Amino acid sequence: MSTAQVAVTTKKDWTSDQEVRWCPGCGDYGILLAVQQLMPELGVAPENTVFVSGIGCSSRFPYYMNTYGMHSIHGRAPAIATGIATARPDLDVWVITGDGDGLSIGGNHLIHALRRNVNINILLFNNRIYGLTKGQYSPTSEVGKVTKSTPVGSVDAPFNPLSVALGAEASFVARTHDLDRKHMQETFRAAHAHNGASFVEIYQNCNVFNDGQFSDITKKTNRENMMIDLVHGEPILFGPDRERGVMQGTDGFLHIVEVADVGLDQILIHDEKNDRPSLAFALARLNDDDHSPTPFGVFRNIQRSEYAQAVSDQVVAASERRGPGDLGELLASNGTWTVG
Amino acid sequence: MSTAQVAVTTKKDWTSDQEVRWCPGCGDYGILLAVQQLMPELGVAPENTVFVSGIGCSSRFPYYMNTYGMHSIHGRAPAIATGIATARPDLDVWVITGDGDGLSIGGNHLIHALRRNVNINILLFNNRIYGLTKGQYSPTSEVGKVTKSTPVGSVDAPFNPLSVALGAEASFVARTHDLDRKHMQETFRAAHAHNGASFVEIYQNCNVFNDGQFSDITKKTNRENMMIDLVHGEPILFGPDRERGVMQGTDGFLHIVEVADVGLDQILIHDEKNDRPSLAFALARLNDDDHSPTPFGVFRNIQRSEYAQAVSDQVVAASERRGPGDLGELLASNGTWTVG
Amino acid sequence: MTDTIERSDTAGNDRVLDHLVVRFAGDSGDGMQLTGDRFTSVSASFGNDLSTLPDFPAEIRAPAGTVNGVSAFQVNIADHEITTPGDEPNVLVAMNPAALKADLHRLEVGGTVIVNEDSFDARDLSKAGYVDSSDEPVNPLEDGTLNGYRVLKVPMTSLTKEVCEPLGVKPRDAERSKNFFALGLVSWMYTRPTEPTEEWIGQKFAKNEQVAAANTAAFRAGFNFGETTEAVGHRYEVRPATLPAGTYTSITGNQALSWGLVAAGQLAKLPITLGSYPITPASDILHELSKHKHFGIRTVQAEDEIAAVGVALGASFAGHLGITTTSGPGVALKSETISLAVAIELPLLIIDIQRGGPSTGLPTKTEASDLNIALYGRHGESPLPVVASKSPADCFHAAIEAARIALKYRTPVILLSDGYLANGSEPWKLPDVDSLPDISVPFATGTNHVDDDGNEEFWPYLRDPETLARPWAIPGTPGLMHRVGGLEKADGTGNIDYTPQNHERMTELREAKVAAVTADIPPTEVEGDVDADVLVLGWGSTWAAIDAAVQRRRRVGVKVAKAHIAHLSPLPPDLGDLLRRYRKVIVPELNRGQLAHLLRGTYLIDIISVSKIQGLPFKSREIEAAIDAAIESLGADSEGGAS
Amino acid sequence: MTDTIERSDTAGNDRVLDHLVVRFAGDSGDGMQLTGDRFTSVSASFGNDLSTLPDFPAEIRAPAGTVNGVSAFQVNIADHEITTPGDEPNVLVAMNPAALKADLHRLEVGGTVIVNEDSFDARDLSKAGYVDSSDEPVNPLEDGTLNGYRVLKVPMTSLTKEVCEPLGVKPRDAERSKNFFALGLVSWMYTRPTEPTEEWIGQKFAKNEQVAAANTAAFRAGFNFGETTEAVGHRYEVRPATLPAGTYTSITGNQALSWGLVAAGQLAKLPITLGSYPITPASDILHELSKHKHFGIRTVQAEDEIAAVGVALGASFAGHLGITTTSGPGVALKSETISLAVAIELPLLIIDIQRGGPSTGLPTKTEASDLNIALYGRHGESPLPVVASKSPADCFHAAIEAARIALKYRTPVILLSDGYLANGSEPWKLPDVDSLPDISVPFATGTNHVDDDGNEEFWPYLRDPETLARPWAIPGTPGLMHRVGGLEKADGTGNIDYTPQNHERMTELREAKVAAVTADIPPTEVEGDVDADVLVLGWGSTWAAIDAAVQRRRRVGVKVAKAHIAHLSPLPPDLGDLLRRYRKVIVPELNRGQLAHLLRGTYLIDIISVSKIQGLPFKSREIEAAIDAAIESLGADSEGGAS
Ligand SMILES: Cc1ncc(C[n+]2csc(CCOP(=O)(O)OP(=O)(O)O)c2C)c(N)n1
Ligand SMILES: Cc1ncc(C[n+]2csc(CCOP(=O)(O)OP(=O)(O)O)c2C)c(N)n1
Ligand code: SF4
Ligand code: SF4
Ligand SMILES: [Mg+2]
Ligand SMILES: [Mg+2]
């Protein structure tokens, strides 16, 4: 099962024979296409790849990938994936989840998988709604959202998925959206390259129950003014002429400024590699709402001890120290006596 | 049940007749005393107060308070407390939890209670160990911890409880420790005064399974150099002569500096009221480990819509708009026809 | 129409049917649920008795035009009281080839097929899988597939477009009104009044006049098509049923259950807090209750099922009627918290709208396989009452009964409904609101014990001698502060107590408290022949099929009796004696014999389990067959000389 | 000593006992578990058969000196094979008044009480609750409380301090060695060899010479106190038992279970991944397995029980032997995931070390009340095999058997043990490692189906015709990529399939697969009188008490037989016939009759349930009484003429 010599594959090799069953126009199609196109480029083999999901529209994803897969139960994919990755560090393990699956019922498994830094790639399809159960609000829905379960509007503040991830010690955190295949692929590629748990939030349109939730930001005509592209080592600039940027204030907060006003050297250089998550966190909080400029790309990407490897290392070390397990020896280890 | 006219109470009124059963020397005693002493000062009545806990040594706490109480099941106290507070916004609801109860099995309920901003006061006794089950590592134990379940050391990075809370939209976040009754009481008082979910991490010593975990910081002789007291509106200074402080660097990160080197005006002024959680987050990440200066006090304390009140408001608004519910009217609301 | 009785109308023109089963089938996007709903409403207000069965596709939308994407709505309307949506439709309306493919096999022999001819083009035929071995489309309207049926081919799409054109509706939009064309045609064929539907269209689409106009036009076009086209032939009529006098409404099980909960709050004089996490087919109860805040109802959409039941339990502790609604997977998750509720002895309602299992199973299909988890699905000895509803309208009363037990005995109660009841509808004779029972219980207000030194104390576990309920002392009550928890408690004081005898006593008390509920269970009603040898015993939604089956068998002279139980735990006190009166007892269940096993273990009676586990309700025919088999075996037994 | 047979020694000096039950009781801090353990080990290596019962206080430490803080260890040593730790101790060692208060009532009439006299001061007496009505301390050593017992008052604390003084040990530290004094004294009284203990002290405290010296000195002092003090009187001896020849070790249930899991991995030639969340009394298995990484064992302490079973299931999917260990509350939480495992048909071991319920219940006390949740605690029809262990050592074999079934049939299996087995110990004749069964199963390596066009395919749900197991194709295997999930799957291909007939078929197949396990269940062994009218049928840890009870009754001429089942689902195929051979069948259970109900429902036999739910194992005496009652009722039955 070495991945050293992987046969060249095409999108077709990664596409299962199952009919894709999302609503026409659903953002999930674009994400699926991005992934199926990307996989051949990653130099991995379908048989060494596992897609695990929970329940939700998004969670149907594994059926459409010609890999090993599990469409598990609601919210539990990160735990199951932890089992797969810990047992088999040789596998390439992906988790597909939704805002309800991953952040509502599955919130605890998600944060613990991130804390442990298990080598899995988590793609969270955030459509800010429960699609599969036909339109209830989710933990990422904005306050006041009118849905089937909140006929006069929701009253609880949403999670910012990136904040949750960063608060939970995530070592790789990124955001992309379903309308930009190239950006998705770059982001997924980086997530895959990262050794440890990678968390990618994907803004995904549910055209049936929450149409246009992100269009103020992701619609082609809005992107230049509303999307802030994060590039490691580069100043954080945006706008049609890159005339605006992000600056660190001495008050402890980030500010969006006109470059002309402050000078380019005052613009913050994006550093995804810093050990401390606080700047990534500040960037994740930069947009107050869906109508203000929003950073995309990789927020944080640091190396720290990966769980499955560390667990394996302990197993290997024990075997080296004590030799392979000997059952007879084990049974005698409490001390024995002989009769007859 | 109006709390307008509350009879004066003493510590005795808040102390139940149950024998306290922690190990001699356990830090829990000090916390219990602090709470029992503080309650009379809060102007609330024992009968309007509810303590809810999960399972753990710490979770025995409600038995010792002469209030309404529930020693529920492992990890679920925030959910149960949400039910109590939502049903009865007139009550004063406290949640007692441990690092295992609140951050391991109960992590999801904790973050959602914080996100919803339910009016409950959560006290998390962090002893970085599972006490009740006799010494397994917890999600706040440091990497490499040797415990019953990790004989060659744990491999997964711990949560920083304040990071988790801030990542989950907590509106009130604070830290205190079991050796300073006055500091605990000040902190609890502020938590109680806060309208919404308050989260307080208490460094608590488990002298049986994890003795001295915090003594590098909280031992009397270490405090001056190792504890950074956060005071709203004041520069963040510490040290025997308040000669050191915290400064915001233009690189986006906080730095500990000698005041003499940078000047007092460069020292960050603590602002617990800022809408954005990013600075509180940065402060929560200031200490890299247990051997570096650690901020205590209130990190964040902002007002935002409280869940139980908002739910009640919708109920009141509906009653005002539609009058009190009329069952006959409801049953006829699909349209009816008459036979015979 | 094998089973339908066709009588000659007095006027000699239209034919009169005693009942009619129509199945509307089309693509998910074709609006079949709406069409079926409308047909039902009109028939209801016309005075027919009726029963419906919506049949959704799987949760996620399948590609348009495929068999997986077919959505259907079946309705049985009758001039007499009926209980089932009918075993086999008499009429199938198929809006596209996929619908025909999916549902033709259900139609009775010789039944009527009404197809939207426009949709039978090569593309749609292929999508539906009507292809030959070389993948070429084959048209079932032409290849003899429909031999033996009465077939009506109507170009519904084009006729609808045509009639909409003058209204300035774009053809693509006009197409969407074709379901109203179908409804109009069927309304003509079966003599349904048209005004209620036209009125309804006016109201429903008030915000969009053009759509209203298009739908009305399509509806009228369909109706007129029947009126004017030779092809359609006779009209049939289904006369109003002679239902008991009263005011009726048409209601689904989930709506009735929701209203029952609202009523329970009112009758208990308690505010309600619902903690719920969405799950098919229970979500609608959350949706419905969140609309009725003016009844003092708080709904919390929790982060998961465990939190949902935690919220409900917390609310109960605080003095509300705490409720949680879910389906099987949610019940599994709630187990640990329900066990806490058993230990702390507080009222709590857990509502399980059952669906096909195991695991995610068949989320949109019905099943009644959660009886075991309801009875036994908790660690330790953790008994609680279980109640089940038997028909859509009965969900209203079952909800009140479950709440009554929970409140009176301070116990969690599980109420079982299922996907079939949840989405099915029937006419419901509205109860007189004032006649509904008072189910309120007092909160504790003072101490209840005097200690050895003469001090007044409050003992939270001092029980009512009759119900064995402990006092419900809610926060805010001075002097009654107390702590509850999941550890074993001393009888009386409620303090932690692990002593052997106390644990045994508390275990027995918890058991006895659930058993005490029998005191309120009315005698089990038996219908049918007094001298029957065979009894059909049912629970839950099998009621309708059993009722129809027993009626039908009796109509042809077979001696058989039936009984239906609403209380599964504790069982009715008279049940053992009742069962022993029959030589054979049949228990039909939408599971693998869960109640049958319980009855066998409880009464040592050789119950005959009749199991169906296909995601569908029983057909009364299937139960009739079981009755016949039992009677036959009786003969065999007698021949053999044994009894 | 009512039950103990006292024989004269050949030397005429020491007396010989056939067995002896000693209970060491003291404060949690007094080291009673260690003392009991040592006494056990020495007796084991001396060749006695034995059985132990540690009896911890509740999870949290109670104040020192109080009854709640008492920790005890009971051990039964014998010169013949025994199975229980003894109903009533012959000797009680009480290190403080609280221990006397807590345990005196257990002692047999006329038994021996050895007390640490020094501790009977006013303070300790008050703490233990030995006070009069005006709260003044009253000394039970003086007020006649101990009349009728043989009492040995020994100032253990002061004697220990004295002997430690010359070693330079501070008095406070010296006091800690007093348990070794007690051990020395008891060792003398019952003629235990001293060298093993002295050796063990040397090793155990190798790092702290002073402590080692103090403990040794205290131990010798106690021994010599017996030797030299008139007061102590006779020595007694319990001769080695004539156990079958072999190599023995002393083992607790949790350790045996852990080793059984290690062995299962080896025998299956699979690495193990354990996903677990700590919970009493199961945590020790997590602790033990995490020590044996060199066997290729990965242990993941998960964030909760749901994650723990998820980790195990993920590992199984990936080709490991996935295991999760827990107790009742954890089983409740895992229900939904176990149901997924039933649906995706992968091997998975769920180990439930039962404790008192409901809810948090009695975490440190034993009970066997999770049988129902194991059998029925999942939504939908979700059958799986359930296995139970019967003695501490048997946990080893039960673990292997559970793993064997899980692997062979690709199914989750629940293994039930309990708190009594978990912490109890017995001598275990080590099995020959080479004789242990090969339980390995092959992974799928190639396609298994050819489609209509002749293409090779892999069908993940194509079953082995005999076991009905589906192929286990693990990631990394080229060409066998497939998806599994919780939705209903088509028989064969495993694609999502909601069609009615398929669901019914799959439900039946899952049921049949579990039933197929019967093929491997050996005939149920019956011991006792061939012509008995009464059978005692047991499962789980009741084995020891039943064994002792049946032996004792038979010794006095009562005709009775016994059988014990390890397989609860499916039940042994011969069980129905076997039960029908007896006029009365008694089923003793540490619950309210869960197996009894299952047997009644399955076989329609009027099982007599004998229930005990006190957090304690059965005393054989209690089962003897049930046997006698059953035999008596037989007489009554015959008199009445009925049978
Ligand atoms: C235990 C359990 N609870 C609830 C459900 C019902 N359910 C299925 S998916 C879902 C939410 C889906 O939302 P999300 O994860 O955002 O996915 P989306 O459909 O929006 O892609 C819910 C509540 C379930 N299947 N299982
Ligand atoms: C469902 C469930 N799982 C596990 C346990 C066992 N358990 C009780 S407390 C506890 C952890 C306690 O740790 P923490 O919350 O840190 O409390 P502490 O004892 O340290 O105060 C565990 C694992 C339980 N009671 N219930
Ligand atoms: S409901 Fe929304 S998320 Fe689900 S498939 Fe349809 S468009 Fe996509
Ligand atoms: S185990 Fe630790 S946390 Fe628990 S009571 Fe003892 S000292 Fe306190
Ligand atoms: Mg979503
Ligand atoms: Mg802890």
PDB file of N, CA, C and O in Angstrom, chain D residues 438-470:
ATOM      1  N   ASP D 438      -7.695 -20.480  16.232  1.00  0.00           N
ATOM      2  CA  ASP D 438      -7.411 -19.490  15.191  1.00  0.00           C
ATOM      3  C   ASP D 438      -8.755 -18.835  14.845  1.00  0.00           C
ATOM      4  O   ASP D 438      -9.680 -19.507  14.412  1.00  0.00           O
ATOM      5  N   ILE D 439      -8.870 -17.543  15.063  1.00  0.00           N
ATOM      6  CA  ILE D 439     -10.149 -16.891  14.762  1.00  0.00           C
ATOM      7  C   ILE D 439      -9.996 -15.906  13.606  1.00  0.00           C
ATOM      8  O   ILE D 439     -10.810 -15.005  13.428  1.00  0.00           O
ATOM      9  N   SER D 440      -8.947 -16.083  12.835  1.00  0.00           N
ATOM     10  CA  SER D 440      -8.714 -15.132  11.745  1.00  0.00           C
ATOM     11  C   SER D 440      -9.695 -15.368  10.599  1.00  0.00           C
ATOM     12  O   SER D 440     -10.166 -16.481  10.390  1.00  0.00           O
ATOM     13  N   VAL D 441     -10.006 -14.311   9.899  1.00  0.00           N
ATOM     14  CA  VAL D 441     -10.877 -14.410   8.730  1.00  0.00           C
ATOM     15  C   VAL D 441     -10.193 -13.684   7.581  1.00  0.00           C
ATOM     16  O   VAL D 441      -9.430 -12.746   7.808  1.00  0.00           O
ATOM     17  N   PRO D 442     -10.444 -14.113   6.363  1.00  0.00           N
ATOM     18  CA  PRO D 442      -9.757 -13.456   5.243  1.00  0.00           C
ATOM     19  C   PRO D 442     -10.419 -12.121   4.886  1.00  0.00           C
ATOM     20  O   PRO D 442     -11.639 -11.978   4.989  1.00  0.00           O
ATOM     21  N   PHE D 443      -9.623 -11.175   4.468  1.00  0.00           N
ATOM     22  CA  PHE D 443     -10.170  -9.972   3.834  1.00  0.00           C
ATOM     23  C   PHE D 443     -10.514 -10.325   2.385  1.00  0.00           C
ATOM     24  O   PHE D 443      -9.924 -11.231   1.802  1.00  0.00           O
ATOM     25  N   ALA D 444     -11.449  -9.587   1.832  1.00  0.00           N
ATOM     26  CA  ALA D 444     -11.732  -9.766   0.411  1.00  0.00           C
ATOM     27  C   ALA D 444     -10.534  -9.263  -0.395  1.00  0.00           C
ATOM     28  O   ALA D 444      -9.929  -8.254  -0.046  1.00  0.00           O
ATOM     29  N   THR D 445     -10.209  -9.984  -1.441  1.00  0.00           N
ATOM     30  CA  THR D 445      -9.054  -9.554  -2.240  1.00  0.00           C
ATOM     31  C   THR D 445      -9.405  -9.316  -3.696  1.00  0.00           C
ATOM     32  O   THR D 445      -8.642  -8.693  -4.420  1.00  0.00           O
ATOM     33  N   GLY D 446     -10.556  -9.803  -4.122  1.00  0.00           N
ATOM     34  CA  GLY D 446     -10.897  -9.622  -5.533  1.00  0.00           C
ATOM     35  C   GLY D 446     -12.375  -9.446  -5.739  1.00  0.00           C
ATOM     36  O   GLY D 446     -13.161  -9.486  -4.781  1.00  0.00           O
ATOM     37  N   THR D 447     -12.753  -9.268  -6.979  1.00  0.00           N
ATOM     38  CA  THR D 447     -14.167  -9.088  -7.299  1.00  0.00           C
ATOM     39  C   THR D 447     -14.910 -10.399  -7.025  1.00  0.00           C
ATOM     40  O   THR D 447     -14.302 -11.462  -6.930  1.00  0.00           O
ATOM     41  N   ASN D 448     -16.223 -10.276  -6.891  1.00  0.00           N
ATOM     42  CA  ASN D 448     -16.997 -11.464  -6.536  1.00  0.00           C
ATOM     43  C   ASN D 448     -18.267 -11.608  -7.375  1.00  0.00           C
ATOM     44  O   ASN D 448     -19.159 -12.368  -7.046  1.00  0.00           O
ATOM     45  N   HIS D 449     -18.347 -10.825  -8.438  1.00  0.00           N
ATOM     46  CA  HIS D 449     -19.573 -10.835  -9.220  1.00  0.00           C
ATOM     47  C   HIS D 449     -19.252 -10.415 -10.648  1.00  0.00           C
ATOM     48  O   HIS D 449     -18.329  -9.639 -10.883  1.00  0.00           O
ATOM     49  N   VAL D 450     -20.037 -10.927 -11.552  1.00  0.00           N
ATOM     50  CA  VAL D 450     -19.863 -10.547 -12.959  1.00  0.00           C
ATOM     51  C   VAL D 450     -21.174  -9.960 -13.439  1.00  0.00           C
ATOM     52  O   VAL D 450     -22.234 -10.559 -13.256  1.00  0.00           O
ATOM     53  N   ASP D 451     -21.138  -8.761 -13.983  1.00  0.00           N
ATOM     54  CA  ASP D 451     -22.402  -8.142 -14.386  1.00  0.00           C
ATOM     55  C   ASP D 451     -22.870  -8.709 -15.731  1.00  0.00           C
ATOM     56  O   ASP D 451     -22.202  -9.559 -16.332  1.00  0.00           O
ATOM     57  N   ASP D 452     -24.019  -8.229 -16.178  1.00  0.00           N
ATOM     58  CA  ASP D 452     -24.631  -8.797 -17.381  1.00  0.00           C
ATOM     59  C   ASP D 452     -23.712  -8.687 -18.594  1.00  0.00           C
ATOM     60  O   ASP D 452     -23.774  -9.503 -19.518  1.00  0.00           O
ATOM     61  N   ASP D 453     -22.869  -7.673 -18.586  1.00  0.00           N
ATOM     62  CA  ASP D 453     -21.974  -7.488 -19.731  1.00  0.00           C
ATOM     63  C   ASP D 453     -20.647  -8.210 -19.535  1.00  0.00           C
ATOM     64  O   ASP D 453     -19.698  -7.984 -20.287  1.00  0.00           O
ATOM     65  N   GLY D 454     -20.575  -9.029 -18.481  1.00  0.00           N
ATOM     66  CA  GLY D 454     -19.344  -9.783 -18.275  1.00  0.00           C
ATOM     67  C   GLY D 454     -18.257  -9.031 -17.536  1.00  0.00           C
ATOM     68  O   GLY D 454     -17.136  -9.509 -17.430  1.00  0.00           O
ATOM     69  N   ASN D 455     -18.597  -7.850 -17.008  1.00  0.00           N
ATOM     70  CA  ASN D 455     -17.592  -7.102 -16.243  1.00  0.00           C
ATOM     71  C   ASN D 455     -17.506  -7.617 -14.817  1.00  0.00           C
ATOM     72  O   ASN D 455     -18.524  -7.880 -14.180  1.00  0.00           O
ATOM     73  N   GLU D 456     -16.263  -7.727 -14.355  1.00  0.00           N
ATOM     74  CA  GLU D 456     -16.046  -8.130 -12.959  1.00  0.00           C
ATOM     75  C   GLU D 456     -16.430  -6.969 -12.038  1.00  0.00           C
ATOM     76  O   GLU D 456     -16.066  -5.820 -12.289  1.00  0.00           O
ATOM     77  N   GLU D 457     -17.154  -7.287 -11.005  1.00  0.00           N
ATOM     78  CA  GLU D 457     -17.569  -6.250 -10.056  1.00  0.00           C
ATOM     79  C   GLU D 457     -17.311  -6.726  -8.643  1.00  0.00           C
ATOM     80  O   GLU D 457     -17.198  -7.915  -8.396  1.00  0.00           O
ATOM     81  N   PHE D 458     -17.306  -5.767  -7.751  1.00  0.00           N
ATOM     82  CA  PHE D 458     -17.274  -6.138  -6.338  1.00  0.00           C
ATOM     83  C   PHE D 458     -18.612  -5.774  -5.717  1.00  0.00           C
ATOM     84  O   PHE D 458     -19.031  -4.620  -5.758  1.00  0.00           O
ATOM     85  N   TRP D 459     -19.265  -6.744  -5.154  1.00  0.00           N
ATOM     86  CA  TRP D 459     -20.529  -6.518  -4.468  1.00  0.00           C
ATOM     87  C   TRP D 459     -20.300  -6.627  -2.961  1.00  0.00           C
ATOM     88  O   TRP D 459     -20.106  -7.731  -2.437  1.00  0.00           O
ATOM     89  N   PRO D 460     -20.328  -5.494  -2.277  1.00  0.00           N
ATOM     90  CA  PRO D 460     -19.989  -5.542  -0.850  1.00  0.00           C
ATOM     91  C   PRO D 460     -21.029  -6.249   0.018  1.00  0.00           C
ATOM     92  O   PRO D 460     -20.753  -6.556   1.163  1.00  0.00           O
ATOM     93  N   TYR D 461     -22.216  -6.487  -0.521  1.00  0.00           N
ATOM     94  CA  TYR D 461     -23.240  -7.167   0.276  1.00  0.00           C
ATOM     95  C   TYR D 461     -23.616  -8.529  -0.292  1.00  0.00           C
ATOM     96  O   TYR D 461     -24.723  -9.018  -0.097  1.00  0.00           O
ATOM     97  N   LEU D 462     -22.667  -9.130  -0.995  1.00  0.00           N
ATOM     98  CA  LEU D 462     -22.879 -10.506  -1.451  1.00  0.00           C
ATOM     99  C   LEU D 462     -22.408 -11.408  -0.314  1.00  0.00           C
ATOM    100  O   LEU D 462     -21.250 -11.337   0.093  1.00  0.00           O
ATOM    101  N   ARG D 463     -23.274 -12.233   0.181  1.00  0.00           N
ATOM    102  CA  ARG D 463     -22.988 -12.922   1.437  1.00  0.00           C
ATOM    103  C   ARG D 463     -22.402 -14.313   1.270  1.00  0.00           C
ATOM    104  O   ARG D 463     -22.669 -14.998   0.291  1.00  0.00           O
ATOM    105  N   ASP D 464     -21.664 -14.724   2.256  1.00  0.00           N
ATOM    106  CA  ASP D 464     -21.267 -16.113   2.378  1.00  0.00           C
ATOM    107  C   ASP D 464     -22.545 -16.904   2.633  1.00  0.00           C
ATOM    108  O   ASP D 464     -23.321 -16.561   3.522  1.00  0.00           O
ATOM    109  N   PRO D 465     -22.786 -17.959   1.835  1.00  0.00           N
ATOM    110  CA  PRO D 465     -24.083 -18.627   1.959  1.00  0.00           C
ATOM    111  C   PRO D 465     -24.300 -19.257   3.337  1.00  0.00           C
ATOM    112  O   PRO D 465     -25.439 -19.422   3.761  1.00  0.00           O
ATOM    113  N   GLU D 466     -23.231 -19.600   4.017  1.00  0.00           N
ATOM    114  CA  GLU D 466     -23.396 -20.277   5.289  1.00  0.00           C
ATOM    115  C   GLU D 466     -23.525 -19.300   6.463  1.00  0.00           C
ATOM    116  O   GLU D 466     -24.483 -19.337   7.228  1.00  0.00           O
ATOM    117  N   THR D 467     -22.542 -18.425   6.565  1.00  0.00           N
ATOM    118  CA  THR D 467     -22.543 -17.511   7.714  1.00  0.00           C
ATOM    119  C   THR D 467     -23.380 -16.274   7.423  1.00  0.00           C
ATOM    120  O   THR D 467     -23.711 -15.525   8.318  1.00  0.00           O
ATOM    121  N   LEU D 468     -23.707 -16.049   6.182  1.00  0.00           N
ATOM    122  CA  LEU D 468     -24.382 -14.828   5.715  1.00  0.00           C
ATOM    123  C   LEU D 468     -23.538 -13.581   5.921  1.00  0.00           C
ATOM    124  O   LEU D 468     -24.029 -12.456   5.821  1.00  0.00           O
ATOM    125  N   ALA D 469     -22.259 -13.778   6.226  1.00  0.00           N
ATOM    126  CA  ALA D 469     -21.367 -12.633   6.378  1.00  0.00           C
ATOM    127  C   ALA D 469     -21.085 -12.006   5.024  1.00  0.00           C
ATOM    128  O   ALA D 469     -20.979 -12.699   4.018  1.00  0.00           O
ATOM    129  N   ARG D 470     -20.973 -10.696   4.995  1.00  0.00           N
ATOM    130  CA  ARG D 470     -20.603 -10.043   3.748  1.00  0.00           C
ATOM    131  C   ARG D 470     -19.079  -9.944   3.678  1.00  0.00           C
ATOM    132  O   ARG D 470     -18.402 -10.086   4.704  1.00  0.00           O
TER     133      ARG D 470
END
